[in-house]
Tab-separated table of C-alpha atoms in Angstrom:
chain	number	residue	atom	x	y	z
A	1	MET	CA	0.000	0.000	0.000
A	2	ALA	CA	1.390	3.370	-0.990
A	3	LEU	CA	2.277	5.754	1.808
A	4	PRO	CA	0.576	9.159	1.919
A	5	PHE	CA	2.976	11.698	0.445
A	6	ARG	CA	2.739	13.819	3.588
A	7	GLU	CA	4.038	10.872	5.622
A	8	ILE	CA	6.977	10.512	3.266
A	9	MET	CA	7.890	14.196	3.325
A	10	SER	CA	7.602	14.453	7.118
A	11	SER	CA	9.828	11.435	7.757
A	12	PRO	CA	13.441	11.947	8.949
A	13	THR	CA	16.131	12.269	6.311
A	14	PHE	CA	19.055	9.963	5.646
A	15	ARG	CA	22.237	10.648	3.717
A	16	PHE	CA	23.643	8.309	1.105
A	17	GLU	CA	27.157	8.784	-0.190
A	18	VAL	CA	27.488	7.498	-3.730
A	19	GLY	CA	30.608	8.078	-5.771
A	20	THR	CA	31.720	11.638	-5.094
A	21	SER	CA	28.249	12.918	-4.188
A	22	SER	CA	25.962	12.922	-1.165
A	23	PHE	CA	22.197	12.581	-1.423
A	24	GLU	CA	19.817	13.536	1.379
A	25	VAL	CA	16.560	11.589	1.098
A	26	HIS	CA	13.477	10.980	3.212
A	27	ARG	CA	13.708	7.651	4.992
A	28	ALA	CA	10.102	6.660	4.276
A	29	ALA	CA	10.541	7.147	0.529
A	30	ILE	CA	13.371	4.619	0.470
A	31	THR	CA	12.299	2.115	3.106
A	32	LYS	CA	8.855	1.581	1.527
A	33	GLU	CA	10.621	0.257	-1.585
A	34	SER	CA	13.547	-1.740	-0.230
A	35	PRO	CA	13.561	-4.085	2.777
A	36	VAL	CA	17.344	-4.294	2.486
A	37	LEU	CA	17.820	-0.542	2.708
A	38	ASP	CA	15.186	-0.416	5.453
A	39	LYS	CA	17.412	-2.595	7.645
A	40	LEU	CA	20.414	-0.463	6.775
A	41	MET	CA	18.635	2.789	7.651
A	42	ASN	CA	16.574	1.684	10.646
A	43	GLY	CA	18.374	-1.354	12.043
A	44	SER	CA	21.068	-1.766	14.641
A	45	MET	CA	24.054	-1.047	12.396
A	46	GLU	CA	26.273	1.999	12.688
A	47	GLU	CA	24.767	3.495	9.524
A	48	ALA	CA	21.361	3.707	11.179
A	49	ARG	CA	22.771	5.468	14.248
A	50	GLN	CA	24.802	7.918	12.184
A	51	GLY	CA	22.104	8.524	9.582
A	52	VAL	CA	24.550	8.081	6.719
A	53	ALA	CA	25.696	5.180	4.548
A	54	ARG	CA	28.032	4.742	1.621
A	55	LEU	CA	26.847	2.606	-1.277
A	56	GLU	CA	29.562	0.970	-3.325
A	57	ASP	CA	29.245	-0.604	-6.770
A	58	VAL	CA	26.489	1.744	-7.898
A	59	SER	CA	26.815	4.834	-10.062
A	60	GLU	CA	25.464	8.217	-9.046
A	61	GLU	CA	23.181	8.231	-12.097
A	62	THR	CA	21.645	4.868	-11.171
A	63	PHE	CA	21.031	5.971	-7.582
A	64	VAL	CA	19.391	9.190	-8.762
A	65	ARG	CA	17.039	7.181	-10.993
A	66	PHE	CA	16.168	4.964	-8.040
A	67	THR	CA	15.324	7.957	-5.845
A	68	GLN	CA	13.253	9.455	-8.659
A	69	PHE	CA	11.311	6.197	-8.771
A	70	ALA	CA	10.967	6.135	-4.971
A	71	TYR	CA	9.373	9.593	-4.955
A	72	THR	CA	7.396	9.567	-8.227
A	73	GLY	CA	6.909	5.940	-9.284
A	74	ASP	CA	8.843	6.364	-12.539
A	75	TYR	CA	12.303	7.312	-13.793
A	76	VAL	CA	13.917	8.986	-16.772
A	77	PRO	CA	16.454	6.743	-18.560
A	78	PRO	CA	19.687	8.122	-20.039
A	79	SER	CA	19.600	9.836	-23.409
A	80	PHE	CA	21.083	8.335	-26.533
A	81	GLN	CA	24.351	9.726	-27.878
A	82	ILE	CA	25.352	10.693	-31.385
A	83	ALA	CA	27.869	8.109	-32.559
A	84	ALA	CA	31.397	9.369	-33.141
A	85	GLY	CA	31.849	10.703	-36.651
A	86	ALA	CA	28.134	11.099	-37.312
A	87	GLU	CA	26.580	14.355	-38.343
A	88	GLU	CA	24.852	16.248	-35.573
A	89	LEU	CA	21.094	15.691	-35.547
A	90	GLU	CA	18.631	18.412	-34.780
A	91	LYS	CA	18.046	18.094	-31.040
A	92	SER	CA	14.319	18.477	-30.675
A	93	ASN	CA	11.858	16.764	-28.412
A	94	PRO	CA	9.970	14.351	-30.689
A	95	TYR	CA	7.045	14.365	-28.313
A	96	ALA	CA	6.722	18.121	-28.042
A	97	SER	CA	3.868	19.822	-29.791
A	98	ASP	CA	4.337	22.805	-32.061
A	99	ASP	CA	1.287	24.331	-30.466
A	100	ASP	CA	1.511	26.626	-27.486
A	101	PRO	CA	0.444	24.468	-24.508
A	102	TRP	CA	-0.918	27.568	-22.804
A	103	LYS	CA	-3.309	28.494	-25.647
A	104	LEU	CA	-6.869	29.340	-24.677
A	105	ILE	CA	-9.439	26.594	-24.920
A	106	GLN	CA	-11.997	27.725	-27.501
A	107	SER	CA	-15.387	26.070	-27.777
A	108	LYS	CA	-17.630	26.874	-30.713
A	109	GLY	CA	-21.324	26.692	-30.053
A	110	LYS	CA	-24.542	28.047	-31.430
A	111	LYS	CA	-25.598	31.473	-30.261
A	112	LYS	CA	-28.338	31.241	-27.702
A	113	SER	CA	-31.065	33.597	-26.656
A	114	HIS	CA	-30.516	35.408	-23.376
A	115	SER	CA	-33.726	33.812	-22.089
A	116	PHE	CA	-32.959	31.216	-19.401
A	117	ASP	CA	-36.072	29.320	-20.505
A	118	ARG	CA	-34.240	28.314	-23.683
A	119	PHE	CA	-31.008	27.356	-21.901
A	120	ASP	CA	-29.886	23.874	-23.020
A	121	GLU	CA	-28.330	22.279	-19.961
A	122	GLY	CA	-27.453	19.110	-21.872
A	123	GLU	CA	-25.472	21.111	-24.424
A	124	ALA	CA	-23.603	22.888	-21.641
A	125	GLN	CA	-22.745	19.562	-20.026
A	126	ARG	CA	-21.489	18.220	-23.358
A	127	LEU	CA	-19.304	21.278	-23.892
A	128	PHE	CA	-17.938	21.048	-20.352
A	129	LYS	CA	-17.022	17.367	-20.750
A	130	ASN	CA	-15.294	18.020	-24.084
A	131	VAL	CA	-13.114	20.878	-22.865
A	132	GLU	CA	-9.450	19.821	-22.624
A	133	TYR	CA	-6.836	21.609	-20.549
A	134	GLU	CA	-3.219	21.225	-21.511
A	135	LEU	CA	-0.728	19.851	-19.015
A	136	PRO	CA	2.127	22.217	-18.138
A	137	ARG	CA	5.287	21.837	-20.196
A	138	SER	CA	7.188	20.431	-17.221
A	139	ARG	CA	4.700	17.579	-16.870
A	140	THR	CA	4.486	16.747	-20.572
A	141	ALA	CA	8.277	16.838	-20.851
A	142	LEU	CA	8.594	14.410	-17.930
A	143	LEU	CA	5.999	12.048	-19.369
A	144	ALA	CA	7.758	12.124	-22.737
A	145	ALA	CA	11.173	11.527	-21.162
A	146	CYS	CA	9.862	8.484	-19.302
A	147	GLU	CA	8.415	6.922	-22.454
A	148	ALA	CA	10.294	4.678	-24.868
A	149	ARG	CA	11.765	6.739	-27.712
A	150	PRO	CA	12.520	4.729	-30.864
A	151	ASN	CA	15.857	5.353	-32.534
A	152	ARG	CA	15.621	7.291	-35.790
A	153	GLY	CA	18.949	6.626	-37.423
A	154	SER	CA	22.089	4.520	-37.353
A	155	ASP	CA	24.035	7.415	-35.847
A	156	GLU	CA	22.062	7.258	-32.576
A	157	ASP	CA	24.044	5.250	-30.032
A	158	TYR	CA	21.623	3.570	-27.621
A	159	THR	CA	24.272	1.831	-25.527
A	160	PRO	CA	23.905	4.311	-22.610
A	161	VAL	CA	20.116	3.946	-22.759
A	162	PHE	CA	20.222	0.148	-22.621
A	163	LEU	CA	22.858	0.075	-19.893
A	164	GLY	CA	21.014	2.701	-17.867
A	165	HIS	CA	18.000	0.393	-17.658
A	166	ALA	CA	20.181	-2.660	-17.023
A	167	GLU	CA	22.195	-1.054	-14.225
A	168	LEU	CA	19.013	0.100	-12.506
A	169	TYR	CA	17.597	-3.428	-12.704
A	170	VAL	CA	20.739	-4.904	-11.144
A	171	PHE	CA	20.580	-2.297	-8.353
A	172	ALA	CA	16.908	-3.103	-7.744
A	173	ASP	CA	17.665	-6.825	-7.630
A	174	GLN	CA	20.519	-6.293	-5.171
A	175	TYR	CA	18.363	-4.289	-2.769
A	176	GLY	CA	15.110	-6.211	-3.160
A	177	ILE	CA	13.119	-3.486	-4.913
A	178	LYS	CA	10.531	-5.651	-6.669
A	179	ASP	CA	8.380	-2.886	-8.140
A	180	LEU	CA	11.391	-1.190	-9.686
A	181	LYS	CA	12.519	-4.463	-11.269
A	182	THR	CA	9.062	-4.853	-12.777
A	183	LEU	CA	9.095	-1.285	-14.093
A	184	VAL	CA	12.543	-1.660	-15.676
A	185	LEU	CA	11.459	-4.841	-17.452
A	186	HIS	CA	8.382	-3.052	-18.756
A	187	LYS	CA	10.243	0.018	-19.980
A	188	LEU	CA	13.156	-1.818	-21.609
A	189	HIS	CA	10.789	-4.256	-23.324
A	190	ARG	CA	8.816	-1.359	-24.814
A	191	LEU	CA	12.051	0.208	-26.013
A	192	LEU	CA	13.348	-2.981	-27.613
A	193	VAL	CA	10.034	-3.481	-29.423
A	194	VAL	CA	10.497	-0.159	-31.267
A	195	PHE	CA	14.307	-0.293	-31.558
A	196	SER	CA	15.636	-0.567	-35.119
A	197	ALA	CA	18.648	-2.876	-35.176
A	198	TYR	CA	20.735	-1.054	-37.778
A	199	GLU	CA	23.879	-2.954	-38.727
A	200	SER	CA	26.119	-0.286	-37.196
A	201	ARG	CA	24.065	-0.367	-33.988
A	202	VAL	CA	24.415	-4.074	-33.263
A	203	THR	CA	27.197	-2.954	-30.921
A	204	ASP	CA	24.497	-1.466	-28.684
A	205	ILE	CA	22.819	-4.865	-28.420
A	206	VAL	CA	26.143	-6.614	-27.832
A	207	ALA	CA	26.896	-4.214	-24.959
A	208	LEU	CA	23.511	-4.988	-23.403
A	209	VAL	CA	24.087	-8.739	-23.697
A	210	ARG	CA	27.570	-8.530	-22.172
A	211	TYR	CA	26.381	-6.484	-19.206
A	212	THR	CA	23.333	-8.683	-18.679
A	213	TYR	CA	25.219	-11.958	-18.657
A	214	THR	CA	27.925	-10.526	-16.413
A	215	ASN	CA	25.609	-9.020	-13.804
A	216	THR	CA	22.375	-11.039	-13.641
A	217	PRO	CA	22.090	-14.347	-11.788
A	218	PHE	CA	21.369	-17.873	-12.940
A	219	CYS	CA	20.554	-20.074	-9.957
A	220	ASP	CA	19.133	-23.574	-9.715
A	221	ASN	CA	18.541	-23.708	-13.486
A	222	ILE	CA	16.308	-20.619	-13.259
A	223	ALA	CA	17.393	-17.657	-15.360
A	224	ASP	CA	16.778	-14.113	-14.230
A	225	GLN	CA	13.810	-12.395	-15.937
A	226	PHE	CA	15.999	-9.646	-17.341
A	227	ARG	CA	18.385	-12.169	-18.839
A	228	GLU	CA	15.475	-14.096	-20.328
A	229	MET	CA	14.043	-10.970	-21.924
A	230	VAL	CA	17.359	-9.949	-23.501
A	231	LEU	CA	17.916	-13.490	-24.778
A	232	LEU	CA	14.446	-13.641	-26.320
A	233	TYR	CA	14.994	-10.286	-28.005
A	234	VAL	CA	18.262	-11.430	-29.552
A	235	ALA	CA	16.613	-14.621	-30.805
A	236	SER	CA	13.772	-12.594	-32.316
A	237	GLN	CA	16.279	-10.425	-34.200
A	238	PHE	CA	18.771	-13.181	-35.015
A	239	LYS	CA	18.431	-13.061	-38.800
A	240	LYS	CA	19.010	-9.320	-38.746
A	241	ILE	CA	21.900	-9.093	-36.269
A	242	GLY	CA	23.443	-12.540	-36.689
A	243	ARG	CA	25.570	-11.457	-39.660
A	244	SER	CA	27.265	-8.631	-37.745
A	245	GLN	CA	30.928	-9.307	-36.985
A	246	ASP	CA	30.509	-7.822	-33.499
A	247	PHE	CA	27.755	-10.321	-32.773
A	248	VAL	CA	29.705	-13.204	-34.332
A	249	ASP	CA	32.649	-12.339	-32.080
A	250	LEU	CA	30.355	-12.332	-29.046
A	251	VAL	CA	28.983	-15.799	-29.828
A	252	ALA	CA	32.477	-17.096	-30.613
A	253	GLU	CA	33.496	-16.331	-27.038
A	254	GLY	CA	31.242	-19.173	-25.937
A	255	GLY	CA	29.971	-19.148	-22.388
A	256	SER	CA	26.428	-19.028	-21.072
A	257	PHE	CA	25.058	-16.647	-23.679
A	258	ALA	CA	26.123	-18.748	-26.657
A	259	ALA	CA	24.695	-21.905	-25.071
A	260	ASP	CA	21.428	-20.183	-24.127
A	261	LEU	CA	21.063	-18.680	-27.598
A	262	ILE	CA	21.426	-22.064	-29.307
A	263	LEU	CA	18.742	-23.543	-27.060
A	264	LYS	CA	16.429	-20.599	-27.617
A	265	LEU	CA	16.822	-20.799	-31.395
A	266	GLN	CA	16.125	-24.548	-31.319
A	267	GLU	CA	12.889	-23.882	-29.424
A	268	ASN	CA	11.676	-21.800	-32.337
A	269	MET	CA	12.783	-24.062	-35.200
């Protein structure tokens, strides 16, 4: 059950030191998401008494995305980069409207007599229901940033986008944040569905596979959900990416990924 926001904001703060930065957060925002961090912040360890803890093996960017999720229920993934040597693309928000979001709402209706006896209440109700008020730019920009943006050219490097999701998933798995794991799976899946696997961008997929198979668990013959999703995506795109030398080199290394890929391809033969 979600905590009332007032309860979160009135809870004591706790400081996390990550990398070279310190982040002051409300205890309730964090502890409601992670039982592991709850013990760290409210248990009998020195960190709880001091009100400060250092987190190793996590980047500042990943921790910021986690705190954004803890407060808002969503997070903004990293942006893509323009590949080295590519021409600069026009940097515009593909989700932004050319219209002024603060324009007046205009409703066109038939002119009515000033007599209240002829007032059409049903027409007024219809007009009221059909009026639409724009969200502020800050809100629409946040919603757009949280959505999956398909790549639009081979010069858009999506490696930081993929790894941003993957690193957040690994962090969530480490600290028992189930809802965040679910959200990452949802968001990365939506991105991969619309991702165009250009030949020069197979390196982005290879980077995702390498990170996934290095950092996600495989215990008691049960593969991690994130690993399963990445494997299924690669199998679904095999005819397109299988001819890339970068991908051939990855498979030639052997290991768990190569074995899993062969089994997955056999399942669909």
